[in-house]
mmCIF file of C-alpha atoms and ligand atoms in Angstrom:
data_model
loop_
_atom_site.group_PDB
_atom_site.id
_atom_site.type_symbol
_atom_site.label_atom_id
_atom_site.label_comp_id
_atom_site.label_asym_id
_atom_site.label_seq_id
_atom_site.Cartn_x
_atom_site.Cartn_y
_atom_site.Cartn_z
ATOM 1 C CA UNK A 1 -15.238 42.042 -7.434
ATOM 2 C CA UNK A 2 -12.164 39.819 -7.849
ATOM 3 C CA UNK A 3 -10.515 39.378 -11.234
ATOM 4 C CA UNK A 4 -9.223 36.004 -12.450
ATOM 5 C CA UNK A 5 -7.091 35.383 -15.529
ATOM 6 C CA UNK A 6 -7.458 31.899 -17.031
ATOM 7 C CA UNK A 7 -5.023 30.629 -19.656
ATOM 8 C CA UNK A 8 -6.447 27.654 -21.578
ATOM 9 C CA UNK A 9 -9.994 28.990 -21.181
ATOM 10 C CA UNK A 10 -11.064 27.311 -24.444
ATOM 11 C CA UNK A 11 -10.081 23.869 -23.081
ATOM 12 C CA UNK A 12 -12.091 21.408 -21.012
ATOM 13 C CA UNK A 13 -10.980 22.683 -17.596
ATOM 14 C CA UNK A 14 -10.965 26.337 -18.641
ATOM 15 C CA UNK A 15 -14.657 26.143 -19.535
ATOM 16 C CA UNK A 16 -15.659 24.578 -16.199
ATOM 17 C CA UNK A 17 -13.435 26.926 -14.194
ATOM 18 C CA UNK A 18 -14.833 29.988 -15.976
ATOM 19 C CA UNK A 19 -18.376 28.836 -15.168
ATOM 20 C CA UNK A 20 -17.423 28.226 -11.549
ATOM 21 C CA UNK A 21 -15.726 31.611 -11.062
ATOM 22 C CA UNK A 22 -18.571 33.506 -12.738
ATOM 23 C CA UNK A 23 -20.848 31.797 -10.206
ATOM 24 C CA UNK A 24 -18.606 33.177 -7.448
ATOM 25 C CA UNK A 25 -18.988 36.713 -8.818
ATOM 26 C CA UNK A 26 -15.553 37.020 -10.449
ATOM 27 C CA UNK A 27 -14.624 39.129 -13.424
ATOM 28 C CA UNK A 28 -13.152 36.429 -15.701
ATOM 29 C CA UNK A 29 -10.473 37.231 -18.286
ATOM 30 C CA UNK A 30 -9.538 34.434 -20.695
ATOM 31 C CA UNK A 31 -6.289 34.289 -22.661
ATOM 32 C CA UNK A 32 -6.739 32.910 -26.184
ATOM 33 C CA UNK A 33 -4.200 32.342 -28.917
ATOM 34 C CA UNK A 34 -4.748 33.240 -32.530
ATOM 35 C CA UNK A 35 -6.409 30.551 -34.625
ATOM 36 C CA UNK A 36 -7.780 30.465 -38.168
ATOM 37 C CA UNK A 37 -10.954 28.755 -36.942
ATOM 38 C CA UNK A 38 -13.260 29.367 -33.988
ATOM 39 C CA UNK A 39 -12.175 27.408 -30.912
ATOM 40 C CA UNK A 40 -14.745 28.732 -28.453
ATOM 41 C CA UNK A 41 -17.294 25.904 -28.699
ATOM 42 C CA UNK A 42 -16.823 24.922 -25.025
ATOM 43 C CA UNK A 43 -17.388 28.494 -23.806
ATOM 44 C CA UNK A 44 -19.954 29.709 -26.354
ATOM 45 C CA UNK A 45 -22.589 29.892 -23.568
ATOM 46 C CA UNK A 46 -20.258 32.123 -21.503
ATOM 47 C CA UNK A 47 -19.080 34.615 -24.104
ATOM 48 C CA UNK A 48 -21.335 37.400 -22.794
ATOM 49 C CA UNK A 49 -19.985 36.946 -19.287
ATOM 50 C CA UNK A 50 -16.217 36.741 -19.869
ATOM 51 C CA UNK A 51 -13.587 38.869 -21.572
ATOM 52 C CA UNK A 52 -11.238 37.193 -24.045
ATOM 53 C CA UNK A 53 -7.803 38.710 -24.606
ATOM 54 C CA UNK A 54 -5.207 37.648 -27.172
ATOM 55 C CA UNK A 55 -1.940 36.144 -25.952
ATOM 56 C CA UNK A 56 0.230 33.071 -26.206
ATOM 57 C CA UNK A 57 2.389 31.153 -23.754
ATOM 58 C CA UNK A 58 5.135 31.308 -26.390
ATOM 59 C CA UNK A 59 5.130 35.100 -26.432
ATOM 60 C CA UNK A 60 6.504 36.900 -23.369
ATOM 61 C CA UNK A 61 5.390 40.427 -24.222
ATOM 62 C CA UNK A 62 1.765 39.364 -24.844
ATOM 63 C CA UNK A 63 1.672 37.857 -21.352
ATOM 64 C CA UNK A 64 3.179 40.947 -19.753
ATOM 65 C CA UNK A 65 0.680 43.201 -21.533
ATOM 66 C CA UNK A 66 -2.269 41.160 -20.255
ATOM 67 C CA UNK A 67 -0.969 41.038 -16.667
ATOM 68 C CA UNK A 68 -0.293 44.815 -16.682
ATOM 69 C CA UNK A 69 -3.657 45.695 -18.212
ATOM 70 C CA UNK A 70 -5.862 43.582 -15.938
ATOM 71 C CA UNK A 71 -3.774 43.224 -12.746
ATOM 72 C CA UNK A 72 -5.706 40.055 -11.768
ATOM 73 C CA UNK A 73 -6.085 38.790 -8.201
ATOM 74 C CA UNK A 74 -5.745 35.182 -9.359
ATOM 75 C CA UNK A 75 -4.028 33.567 -12.353
ATOM 76 C CA UNK A 76 -4.919 30.005 -13.373
ATOM 77 C CA UNK A 77 -2.400 28.551 -15.822
ATOM 78 C CA UNK A 78 -4.338 25.798 -17.588
ATOM 79 C CA UNK A 79 -2.892 26.238 -21.088
ATOM 80 C CA UNK A 80 -0.642 23.450 -22.338
ATOM 81 C CA UNK A 81 -0.050 20.932 -25.097
ATOM 82 C CA UNK A 82 -1.978 18.415 -23.022
ATOM 83 C CA UNK A 83 -2.118 15.226 -25.122
ATOM 84 C CA UNK A 84 0.518 12.735 -23.982
ATOM 85 C CA UNK A 85 0.704 10.810 -27.286
ATOM 86 C CA UNK A 86 1.441 13.996 -29.265
ATOM 87 C CA UNK A 87 4.334 14.813 -26.964
ATOM 88 C CA UNK A 88 6.450 12.092 -28.598
ATOM 89 C CA UNK A 89 5.829 13.589 -32.066
ATOM 90 C CA UNK A 90 6.309 17.198 -30.939
ATOM 91 C CA UNK A 91 8.611 17.014 -27.906
ATOM 92 C CA UNK A 92 10.206 20.437 -28.359
ATOM 93 C CA UNK A 93 6.910 22.232 -28.903
ATOM 94 C CA UNK A 94 5.496 20.441 -25.867
ATOM 95 C CA UNK A 95 8.435 21.693 -23.806
ATOM 96 C CA UNK A 96 7.964 25.256 -25.080
ATOM 97 C CA UNK A 97 4.244 25.342 -24.171
ATOM 98 C CA UNK A 98 4.019 23.058 -21.202
ATOM 99 C CA UNK A 99 7.386 23.670 -19.518
ATOM 100 C CA UNK A 100 9.001 27.009 -20.424
ATOM 101 C CA UNK A 101 5.570 28.607 -20.950
ATOM 102 C CA UNK A 102 5.096 28.348 -17.172
ATOM 103 C CA UNK A 103 8.234 30.392 -16.565
ATOM 104 C CA UNK A 104 7.106 33.010 -19.061
ATOM 105 C CA UNK A 105 3.816 33.391 -17.242
ATOM 106 C CA UNK A 106 5.428 33.386 -13.783
ATOM 107 C CA UNK A 107 7.826 36.109 -14.943
ATOM 108 C CA UNK A 108 4.922 38.161 -16.265
ATOM 109 C CA UNK A 109 3.120 37.792 -12.921
ATOM 110 C CA UNK A 110 6.252 38.619 -10.911
ATOM 111 C CA UNK A 111 7.012 41.755 -12.913
ATOM 112 C CA UNK A 112 3.529 43.064 -13.753
ATOM 113 C CA UNK A 113 1.076 41.755 -11.106
ATOM 114 C CA UNK A 114 3.235 40.570 -8.200
ATOM 115 C CA UNK A 115 0.359 40.316 -5.729
ATOM 116 C CA UNK A 116 -1.592 37.868 -7.907
ATOM 117 C CA UNK A 117 -2.038 34.315 -6.655
ATOM 118 C CA UNK A 118 -0.858 31.722 -9.184
ATOM 119 C CA UNK A 119 -2.200 28.237 -9.927
ATOM 120 C CA UNK A 120 -0.198 25.772 -12.051
ATOM 121 C CA UNK A 121 -1.999 22.823 -13.680
ATOM 122 C CA UNK A 122 0.374 20.022 -12.715
ATOM 123 C CA UNK A 123 -0.354 16.401 -13.487
ATOM 124 C CA UNK A 124 -0.325 12.856 -12.146
ATOM 125 C CA UNK A 125 1.588 12.048 -15.343
ATOM 126 C CA UNK A 126 4.622 13.318 -13.380
ATOM 127 C CA UNK A 127 4.416 10.158 -11.215
ATOM 128 C CA UNK A 128 4.695 8.028 -14.387
ATOM 129 C CA UNK A 129 6.416 4.789 -13.417
ATOM 130 C CA UNK A 130 4.996 5.031 -9.943
ATOM 131 C CA UNK A 131 7.353 4.795 -6.989
ATOM 132 C CA UNK A 132 4.577 4.273 -4.400
ATOM 133 C CA UNK A 133 0.887 3.300 -4.324
ATOM 134 C CA UNK A 134 -1.194 5.385 -3.820
ATOM 135 C CA UNK A 135 0.589 8.572 -4.930
ATOM 136 C CA UNK A 136 0.680 11.576 -2.582
ATOM 137 C CA UNK A 137 2.398 14.991 -2.725
ATOM 138 C CA UNK A 138 5.727 13.601 -1.457
ATOM 139 C CA UNK A 139 5.845 10.555 -3.768
ATOM 140 C CA UNK A 140 9.004 10.758 -5.950
ATOM 141 C CA UNK A 141 8.351 11.643 -9.591
ATOM 142 C CA UNK A 142 9.330 9.426 -12.566
ATOM 143 C CA UNK A 143 7.774 10.868 -15.745
ATOM 144 C CA UNK A 144 7.373 8.559 -18.741
ATOM 145 C CA UNK A 145 6.643 10.947 -21.618
ATOM 146 C CA UNK A 146 7.971 14.258 -22.962
ATOM 147 C CA UNK A 147 4.681 15.709 -21.667
ATOM 148 C CA UNK A 148 5.342 14.340 -18.170
ATOM 149 C CA UNK A 149 8.887 15.701 -18.214
ATOM 150 C CA UNK A 150 7.604 19.119 -19.316
ATOM 151 C CA UNK A 151 4.949 19.148 -16.567
ATOM 152 C CA UNK A 152 7.627 18.282 -14.023
ATOM 153 C CA UNK A 153 9.579 21.367 -15.060
ATOM 154 C CA UNK A 154 6.386 23.444 -14.709
ATOM 155 C CA UNK A 155 5.821 21.992 -11.242
ATOM 156 C CA UNK A 156 9.332 22.726 -9.986
ATOM 157 C CA UNK A 157 9.532 26.225 -11.460
ATOM 158 C CA UNK A 158 6.280 27.025 -9.645
ATOM 159 C CA UNK A 159 7.748 25.728 -6.366
ATOM 160 C CA UNK A 160 10.934 27.656 -7.101
ATOM 161 C CA UNK A 161 9.165 30.990 -7.691
ATOM 162 C CA UNK A 162 7.246 30.468 -4.457
ATOM 163 C CA UNK A 163 10.485 29.887 -2.560
ATOM 164 C CA UNK A 164 12.625 32.457 -4.423
ATOM 165 C CA UNK A 165 10.196 35.382 -4.597
ATOM 166 C CA UNK A 166 7.705 34.554 -1.864
ATOM 167 C CA UNK A 167 4.925 34.361 -4.475
ATOM 168 C CA UNK A 168 1.557 32.781 -3.683
ATOM 169 C CA UNK A 169 2.189 30.030 -6.231
ATOM 170 C CA UNK A 170 0.468 26.651 -5.987
ATOM 171 C CA UNK A 171 0.829 23.451 -7.957
ATOM 172 C CA UNK A 172 -2.289 21.305 -8.216
ATOM 173 C CA UNK A 173 -1.288 17.724 -9.024
ATOM 174 C CA UNK A 174 -4.497 16.630 -10.706
ATOM 175 C CA UNK A 175 -5.197 13.058 -11.699
ATOM 176 C CA UNK A 176 -7.147 12.360 -14.908
ATOM 177 C CA UNK A 177 -10.445 14.198 -15.034
ATOM 178 C CA UNK A 178 -12.999 13.876 -17.777
ATOM 179 C CA UNK A 179 -16.369 15.203 -18.889
ATOM 180 C CA UNK A 180 -18.607 15.471 -21.939
ATOM 181 C CA UNK A 181 -16.326 18.399 -22.924
ATOM 182 C CA UNK A 182 -13.175 16.229 -22.996
ATOM 183 C CA UNK A 183 -11.211 16.296 -26.264
ATOM 184 C CA UNK A 184 -12.112 13.434 -28.615
ATOM 185 C CA UNK A 185 -8.534 12.099 -28.653
ATOM 186 C CA UNK A 186 -8.439 11.180 -24.940
ATOM 187 C CA UNK A 187 -9.402 7.578 -24.263
ATOM 188 C CA UNK A 188 -12.554 8.180 -22.189
ATOM 189 C CA UNK A 189 -14.171 10.526 -24.680
ATOM 190 C CA UNK A 190 -12.975 8.432 -27.590
ATOM 191 C CA UNK A 191 -14.836 5.504 -26.033
ATOM 192 C CA UNK A 192 -18.038 7.388 -25.135
ATOM 193 C CA UNK A 193 -18.194 9.062 -28.544
ATOM 194 C CA UNK A 194 -17.651 5.783 -30.418
ATOM 195 C CA UNK A 195 -20.275 4.037 -28.301
ATOM 196 C CA UNK A 196 -22.728 6.712 -29.413
ATOM 197 C CA UNK A 197 -21.617 6.461 -33.050
ATOM 198 C CA UNK A 198 -22.025 2.670 -32.975
ATOM 199 C CA UNK A 199 -25.410 2.898 -31.265
ATOM 200 C CA UNK A 200 -26.617 5.299 -33.969
ATOM 201 C CA UNK A 201 -25.252 3.046 -36.730
ATOM 202 C CA UNK A 202 -22.601 5.524 -37.932
ATOM 203 C CA UNK A 203 -19.592 3.281 -37.348
ATOM 204 C CA UNK A 204 -19.035 -0.313 -36.364
ATOM 205 C CA UNK A 205 -15.683 -0.384 -34.615
ATOM 206 C CA UNK A 206 -13.551 1.280 -31.967
ATOM 207 C CA UNK A 207 -9.773 0.900 -32.274
ATOM 208 C CA UNK A 208 -7.849 1.158 -29.016
ATOM 209 C CA UNK A 209 -4.364 0.518 -27.649
ATOM 210 C CA UNK A 210 -3.557 -0.711 -24.129
ATOM 211 C CA UNK A 211 -6.722 -1.835 -22.328
ATOM 212 C CA UNK A 212 -4.802 -2.742 -19.153
ATOM 213 C CA UNK A 213 -3.652 0.800 -18.279
ATOM 214 C CA UNK A 214 -5.222 1.952 -15.021
ATOM 215 C CA UNK A 215 -6.174 5.521 -14.195
ATOM 216 C CA UNK A 216 -7.747 7.423 -11.331
ATOM 217 C CA UNK A 217 -10.574 9.107 -13.241
ATOM 218 C CA UNK A 218 -12.693 11.937 -11.793
ATOM 219 C CA UNK A 219 -15.115 14.556 -13.129
ATOM 220 C CA UNK A 220 -13.608 17.856 -14.357
ATOM 221 C CA UNK A 221 -16.496 19.860 -12.867
ATOM 222 C CA UNK A 222 -15.506 18.643 -9.386
ATOM 223 C CA UNK A 223 -11.803 19.304 -9.933
ATOM 224 C CA UNK A 224 -12.005 22.995 -10.878
ATOM 225 C CA UNK A 225 -13.454 23.735 -7.445
ATOM 226 C CA UNK A 226 -10.239 22.350 -5.934
ATOM 227 C CA UNK A 227 -8.195 24.786 -8.074
ATOM 228 C CA UNK A 228 -10.197 27.699 -6.693
ATOM 229 C CA UNK A 229 -9.945 26.451 -3.106
ATOM 230 C CA UNK A 230 -6.146 26.191 -3.386
ATOM 231 C CA UNK A 231 -5.894 29.893 -4.167
ATOM 232 C CA UNK A 232 -8.108 30.823 -1.195
ATOM 233 C CA UNK A 233 -5.585 29.396 1.304
ATOM 234 C CA UNK A 234 -3.419 31.817 3.301
ATOM 235 C CA UNK A 235 -0.349 29.670 2.597
ATOM 236 C CA UNK A 236 0.362 28.260 -0.884
ATOM 237 C CA UNK A 237 1.148 24.551 -1.085
ATOM 238 C CA UNK A 238 0.954 21.608 -3.491
ATOM 239 C CA UNK A 239 -2.087 19.334 -3.562
ATOM 240 C CA UNK A 240 -2.964 15.947 -5.047
ATOM 241 C CA UNK A 241 -6.525 15.960 -6.434
ATOM 242 C CA UNK A 242 -7.862 12.476 -7.156
ATOM 243 C CA UNK A 243 -10.659 10.031 -6.278
ATOM 244 C CA UNK A 244 -8.459 7.360 -4.624
ATOM 245 C CA UNK A 245 -9.921 4.707 -6.970
ATOM 246 C CA UNK A 246 -8.276 3.148 -9.988
ATOM 247 C CA UNK A 247 -9.926 1.501 -13.019
ATOM 248 C CA UNK A 248 -8.588 -0.003 -16.227
ATOM 249 C CA UNK A 249 -9.378 1.217 -19.734
ATOM 250 C CA UNK A 250 -11.135 -2.161 -20.165
ATOM 251 C CA UNK A 251 -13.459 -1.377 -17.241
ATOM 252 C CA UNK A 252 -14.299 1.996 -18.806
ATOM 253 C CA UNK A 253 -15.078 0.224 -22.093
ATOM 254 C CA UNK A 254 -17.276 -2.400 -20.406
ATOM 255 C CA UNK A 255 -19.364 0.173 -18.521
ATOM 256 C CA UNK A 256 -19.673 2.528 -21.495
ATOM 257 C CA UNK A 257 -20.907 -0.135 -23.919
ATOM 258 C CA UNK A 258 -23.226 -1.572 -21.264
ATOM 259 C CA UNK A 259 -24.800 1.871 -20.813
ATOM 260 C CA UNK A 260 -25.893 1.720 -24.472
ATOM 261 C CA UNK A 261 -26.877 -1.987 -24.273
ATOM 262 C CA UNK A 262 -24.025 -3.000 -26.587
ATOM 263 C CA UNK A 263 -21.597 -5.950 -26.341
ATOM 264 C CA UNK A 264 -18.146 -4.294 -26.438
ATOM 265 C CA UNK A 265 -16.363 -7.452 -27.608
ATOM 266 C CA UNK A 266 -18.136 -7.171 -30.978
ATOM 267 C CA UNK A 267 -16.766 -3.710 -31.696
ATOM 268 C CA UNK A 268 -13.436 -3.088 -29.936
ATOM 269 C CA UNK A 269 -10.312 -3.871 -31.990
ATOM 270 C CA UNK A 270 -6.766 -3.614 -30.679
ATOM 271 C CA UNK A 271 -4.463 -1.408 -32.731
ATOM 272 C CA UNK A 272 -0.726 -1.036 -31.993
ATOM 273 C CA UNK A 273 -0.863 2.495 -33.373
ATOM 274 C CA UNK A 274 -2.351 3.606 -30.053
ATOM 275 C CA UNK A 275 0.336 1.996 -27.874
ATOM 276 C CA UNK A 276 2.878 4.395 -26.396
ATOM 277 C CA UNK A 277 6.692 4.175 -26.492
ATOM 278 C CA UNK A 278 6.619 4.212 -22.675
ATOM 279 C CA UNK A 279 3.400 3.617 -20.747
ATOM 280 C CA UNK A 280 2.082 4.767 -17.395
ATOM 281 C CA UNK A 281 0.545 1.527 -16.108
ATOM 282 C CA UNK A 282 -1.122 2.557 -12.875
ATOM 283 C CA UNK A 283 -2.251 5.809 -11.304
ATOM 284 C CA UNK A 284 -4.153 6.184 -8.047
ATOM 285 C CA UNK A 285 -3.978 9.303 -5.903
ATOM 286 C CA UNK A 286 -4.726 9.912 -2.253
ATOM 287 C CA UNK A 287 -6.232 13.417 -1.848
ATOM 288 C CA UNK A 288 -6.045 13.374 1.986
ATOM 289 C CA UNK A 289 -4.191 16.708 2.180
ATOM 290 C CA UNK A 290 -6.819 18.389 -0.012
ATOM 291 C CA UNK A 291 -9.577 16.991 2.192
ATOM 292 C CA UNK A 292 -7.859 18.210 5.363
ATOM 293 C CA UNK A 293 -6.760 21.701 4.212
ATOM 294 C CA UNK A 294 -9.338 22.558 1.534
ATOM 295 C CA UNK A 295 -12.322 20.493 2.662
ATOM 296 C CA UNK A 296 -12.381 19.112 -0.890
ATOM 297 C CA UNK A 297 -13.750 15.661 -1.766
ATOM 298 C CA UNK A 298 -14.789 14.321 -5.178
ATOM 299 C CA UNK A 299 -18.568 14.220 -5.731
ATOM 300 C CA UNK A 300 -18.869 12.087 -8.876
ATOM 301 C CA UNK A 301 -18.096 8.352 -8.824
ATOM 302 C CA UNK A 302 -16.650 6.349 -11.709
ATOM 303 C CA UNK A 303 -19.891 4.796 -12.942
ATOM 304 C CA UNK A 304 -21.738 8.130 -12.855
ATOM 305 C CA UNK A 305 -18.898 9.694 -14.865
ATOM 306 C CA UNK A 306 -19.047 6.985 -17.552
ATOM 307 C CA UNK A 307 -22.831 7.236 -17.756
ATOM 308 C CA UNK A 308 -22.730 11.045 -17.949
ATOM 309 C CA UNK A 309 -20.273 10.920 -20.866
ATOM 310 C CA UNK A 310 -22.105 8.201 -22.801
ATOM 311 C CA UNK A 311 -25.493 9.882 -22.320
ATOM 312 C CA UNK A 312 -24.116 13.222 -23.504
ATOM 313 C CA UNK A 313 -22.563 11.645 -26.605
ATOM 314 C CA UNK A 314 -25.721 9.707 -27.425
ATOM 315 C CA UNK A 315 -27.567 13.053 -27.463
ATOM 316 C CA UNK A 316 -24.792 14.794 -29.371
ATOM 317 C CA UNK A 317 -24.564 12.196 -32.133
ATOM 318 C CA UNK A 318 -28.352 12.081 -32.451
ATOM 319 C CA UNK A 319 -28.325 15.821 -33.137
ATOM 320 C CA UNK A 320 -25.248 15.868 -35.385
ATOM 321 C CA UNK A 321 -25.777 16.047 -39.135
ATOM 322 C CA UNK A 322 -22.023 15.804 -39.743
ATOM 323 C CA UNK A 323 -20.180 13.652 -37.182
ATOM 324 C CA UNK A 324 -16.749 14.730 -35.930
ATOM 325 C CA UNK A 325 -13.722 13.140 -37.534
ATOM 326 C CA UNK A 326 -12.608 10.060 -35.608
ATOM 327 C CA UNK A 327 -9.355 10.529 -33.691
HETATM 328 P P1 NAP B 1 -7.218 20.939 -23.048
HETATM 329 O O1 NAP B 1 -8.685 20.689 -23.139
HETATM 330 O O2 NAP B 1 -6.293 20.273 -23.996
HETATM 331 O O3 NAP B 1 -6.992 22.535 -23.126
HETATM 332 C C1 NAP B 1 -5.720 23.085 -23.324
HETATM 333 C C2 NAP B 1 -5.846 24.590 -23.460
HETATM 334 O O4 NAP B 1 -4.528 25.165 -23.625
HETATM 335 C C3 NAP B 1 -6.669 25.062 -24.670
HETATM 336 O O5 NAP B 1 -7.456 26.158 -24.263
HETATM 337 C C4 NAP B 1 -5.585 25.519 -25.649
HETATM 338 O O6 NAP B 1 -6.035 26.492 -26.559
HETATM 339 C C5 NAP B 1 -4.588 26.124 -24.684
HETATM 340 N N1 NAP B 1 -3.242 26.320 -25.259
HETATM 341 C C6 NAP B 1 -2.432 25.375 -25.778
HETATM 342 N N2 NAP B 1 -1.276 25.920 -26.149
HETATM 343 C C7 NAP B 1 -1.347 27.252 -25.875
HETATM 344 C C8 NAP B 1 -0.467 28.372 -26.054
HETATM 345 N N3 NAP B 1 0.740 28.219 -26.607
HETATM 346 N N4 NAP B 1 -0.856 29.596 -25.641
HETATM 347 C C9 NAP B 1 -2.093 29.758 -25.101
HETATM 348 N N5 NAP B 1 -2.970 28.762 -24.927
HETATM 349 C C10 NAP B 1 -2.606 27.504 -25.311
HETATM 350 O O7 NAP B 1 -6.701 20.567 -21.567
HETATM 351 P P2 NAP B 1 -7.532 20.335 -20.209
HETATM 352 O O8 NAP B 1 -7.915 18.898 -20.122
HETATM 353 O O9 NAP B 1 -8.522 21.381 -20.045
HETATM 354 O O10 NAP B 1 -6.370 20.517 -19.137
HETATM 355 C C11 NAP B 1 -6.064 21.804 -18.601
HETATM 356 C C12 NAP B 1 -4.647 21.784 -18.030
HETATM 357 O O11 NAP B 1 -4.563 20.801 -16.988
HETATM 358 C C13 NAP B 1 -3.556 21.416 -19.023
HETATM 359 O O12 NAP B 1 -2.400 22.141 -18.654
HETATM 360 C C14 NAP B 1 -3.336 19.934 -18.790
HETATM 361 O O13 NAP B 1 -2.039 19.559 -19.182
HETATM 362 C C15 NAP B 1 -3.532 19.860 -17.285
HETATM 363 N N6 NAP B 1 -4.000 18.591 -16.742
HETATM 364 C C16 NAP B 1 -5.114 18.013 -17.272
HETATM 365 C C17 NAP B 1 -5.573 16.840 -16.701
HETATM 366 C C18 NAP B 1 -6.806 16.160 -17.240
HETATM 367 O O14 NAP B 1 -7.007 14.978 -16.924
HETATM 368 N N7 NAP B 1 -7.657 16.853 -17.982
HETATM 369 C C19 NAP B 1 -4.905 16.255 -15.610
HETATM 370 C C20 NAP B 1 -3.784 16.904 -15.093
HETATM 371 C C21 NAP B 1 -3.335 18.087 -15.660
HETATM 372 P P3 NAP B 1 -6.684 26.114 -28.008
HETATM 373 O O15 NAP B 1 -8.155 25.889 -27.747
HETATM 374 O O16 NAP B 1 -6.381 27.319 -28.801
HETATM 375 O O17 NAP B 1 -5.997 24.868 -28.495
HETATM 376 N N1 GDD B 2 -5.707 8.456 -25.978
HETATM 377 C C1 GDD B 2 -5.783 7.129 -26.055
HETATM 378 N N2 GDD B 2 -6.275 6.546 -27.188
HETATM 379 N N3 GDD B 2 -5.381 6.395 -25.004
HETATM 380 C C2 GDD B 2 -5.497 5.048 -25.075
HETATM 381 C C3 GDD B 2 -6.010 4.405 -26.201
HETATM 382 C C4 GDD B 2 -6.409 5.176 -27.329
HETATM 383 O O1 GDD B 2 -6.852 4.690 -28.349
HETATM 384 N N4 GDD B 2 -6.011 3.058 -25.960
HETATM 385 C C5 GDD B 2 -5.528 2.880 -24.729
HETATM 386 N N5 GDD B 2 -5.211 4.080 -24.184
HETATM 387 C C6 GDD B 2 -4.599 4.286 -22.866
HETATM 388 C C7 GDD B 2 -3.301 5.094 -22.907
HETATM 389 O O2 GDD B 2 -2.216 4.248 -23.316
HETATM 390 C C8 GDD B 2 -3.214 5.546 -21.456
HETATM 391 O O3 GDD B 2 -2.609 4.553 -20.683
HETATM 392 C C9 GDD B 2 -4.680 5.687 -21.036
HETATM 393 O O4 GDD B 2 -5.469 5.051 -22.060
HETATM 394 C C10 GDD B 2 -5.162 7.126 -20.854
HETATM 395 O O5 GDD B 2 -4.815 7.870 -22.013
HETATM 396 P P1 GDD B 2 -5.377 9.369 -22.237
HETATM 397 O O6 GDD B 2 -6.844 9.387 -22.094
HETATM 398 O O7 GDD B 2 -4.792 9.839 -23.528
HETATM 399 O O8 GDD B 2 -4.824 10.177 -20.982
HETATM 400 P P2 GDD B 2 -3.391 10.212 -20.271
HETATM 401 O O9 GDD B 2 -3.526 9.505 -18.956
HETATM 402 O O10 GDD B 2 -2.301 9.810 -21.162
HETATM 403 O O11 GDD B 2 -3.215 11.784 -20.019
HETATM 404 C C11 GDD B 2 -4.279 12.564 -19.465
HETATM 405 O O12 GDD B 2 -4.182 12.593 -18.064
HETATM 406 C C12 GDD B 2 -3.020 13.244 -17.547
HETATM 407 C C13 GDD B 2 -3.098 13.139 -16.012
HETATM 408 O O13 GDD B 2 -2.615 11.888 -15.599
HETATM 409 C C14 GDD B 2 -4.189 13.983 -20.072
HETATM 410 O O14 GDD B 2 -5.334 14.693 -19.709
HETATM 411 C C15 GDD B 2 -2.977 14.732 -19.551
HETATM 412 O O15 GDD B 2 -3.035 16.096 -20.007
HETATM 413 C C16 GDD B 2 -3.024 14.683 -18.020
HETATM 414 O O16 GDD B 2 -1.935 15.384 -17.464
#
């Protein structure tokens, strides 16, 4: 039985990856940080099948203890301050978690479990002001947010540990991926949740920022398989994971409201509060290397993703006595 350590197991991707690895027969260890409230809602159905251990990307000794105790075969570093907008309000904290946290974990692996294979959750946000269309592994980076800058550090330190210490360290450059488990602050889930709230008569508006931004949106459930496949390769490398399609926020809005038979123009209001100091206008990735080396292709198309998220939120809101706070 192989052992996998997942940091960020309570997040969107951590929950799907844990499910996937359990299905493959893994012993799954999840790193969780201390919190005054329960943050395991996304993995509540898995709690009998995984082991949670305390630790924090800010705390070196906690990471070394976990690596020494469990000596995992594979380490998936999904933990991060992952919301781009927040990275302008908390740039130093974002750097501590999302950038230097990667070095702390790599050091813990190198010293305490040197044979473990390492996956770093890199991001298309590193391409930022894109230097080529579509983006591939060799496209030059130009991050546009403190988050993107921090992820770029995490990417390069992963490459550096691979080259310096011959570690099996891989950077997965994942484009936006969504699901019904997406945090409510990200634009796709914000839209699907508000569509459901409007449909059930609990609110009558959705305030958004830039409707022209374009993203390459896939389904998180498809993308965690790519993470696993990367660590099964004999030779570590970096991989773009994307759908090779781009859609605007406006298109997401149109499809989501249409799914609930609503006219979006009646409800969507523009609000400068949601505009960013520097925007990423266009992302579209070409996952040709992943297809060739990993045999990976996305399974869920854009419309199916939108419908899946709206349908899930319609059910959720219908069953919710106390709706979530609006982001
Ligand atoms: P998410 O839902 O925001 O989850 C983030 C996870 O990180 C949570 O489990 C969180 O724990 C944990 N975490 C944050 N700070 C931590 C710390 N100091 N120590 C330990 N754990 C900490 O993010 P996601 O969408 O699943 O994304 C997973 C990873 O992929 C992130 O690194 C993200 O930046 C990256 N990524 C995401 C996408 C995407 O489109 N989803 C695309 C490219 C890259 P709590 O529950 O305690 O807050
Ligand atoms: N969140 C949010 N809220 N975004 C809005 C809104 C709004 O009200 N209105 C317009 N947008 C636009 C943003 O300006 C951005 O261009 C786009 O919608 C997507 O925003 P997010 O859903 O917040 O995602 P992101 O692309 O900034 O970042 C996500 O993807 C990255 C990969 O490219 C996150 O998951 C990152 O962690 C990830 O690395």
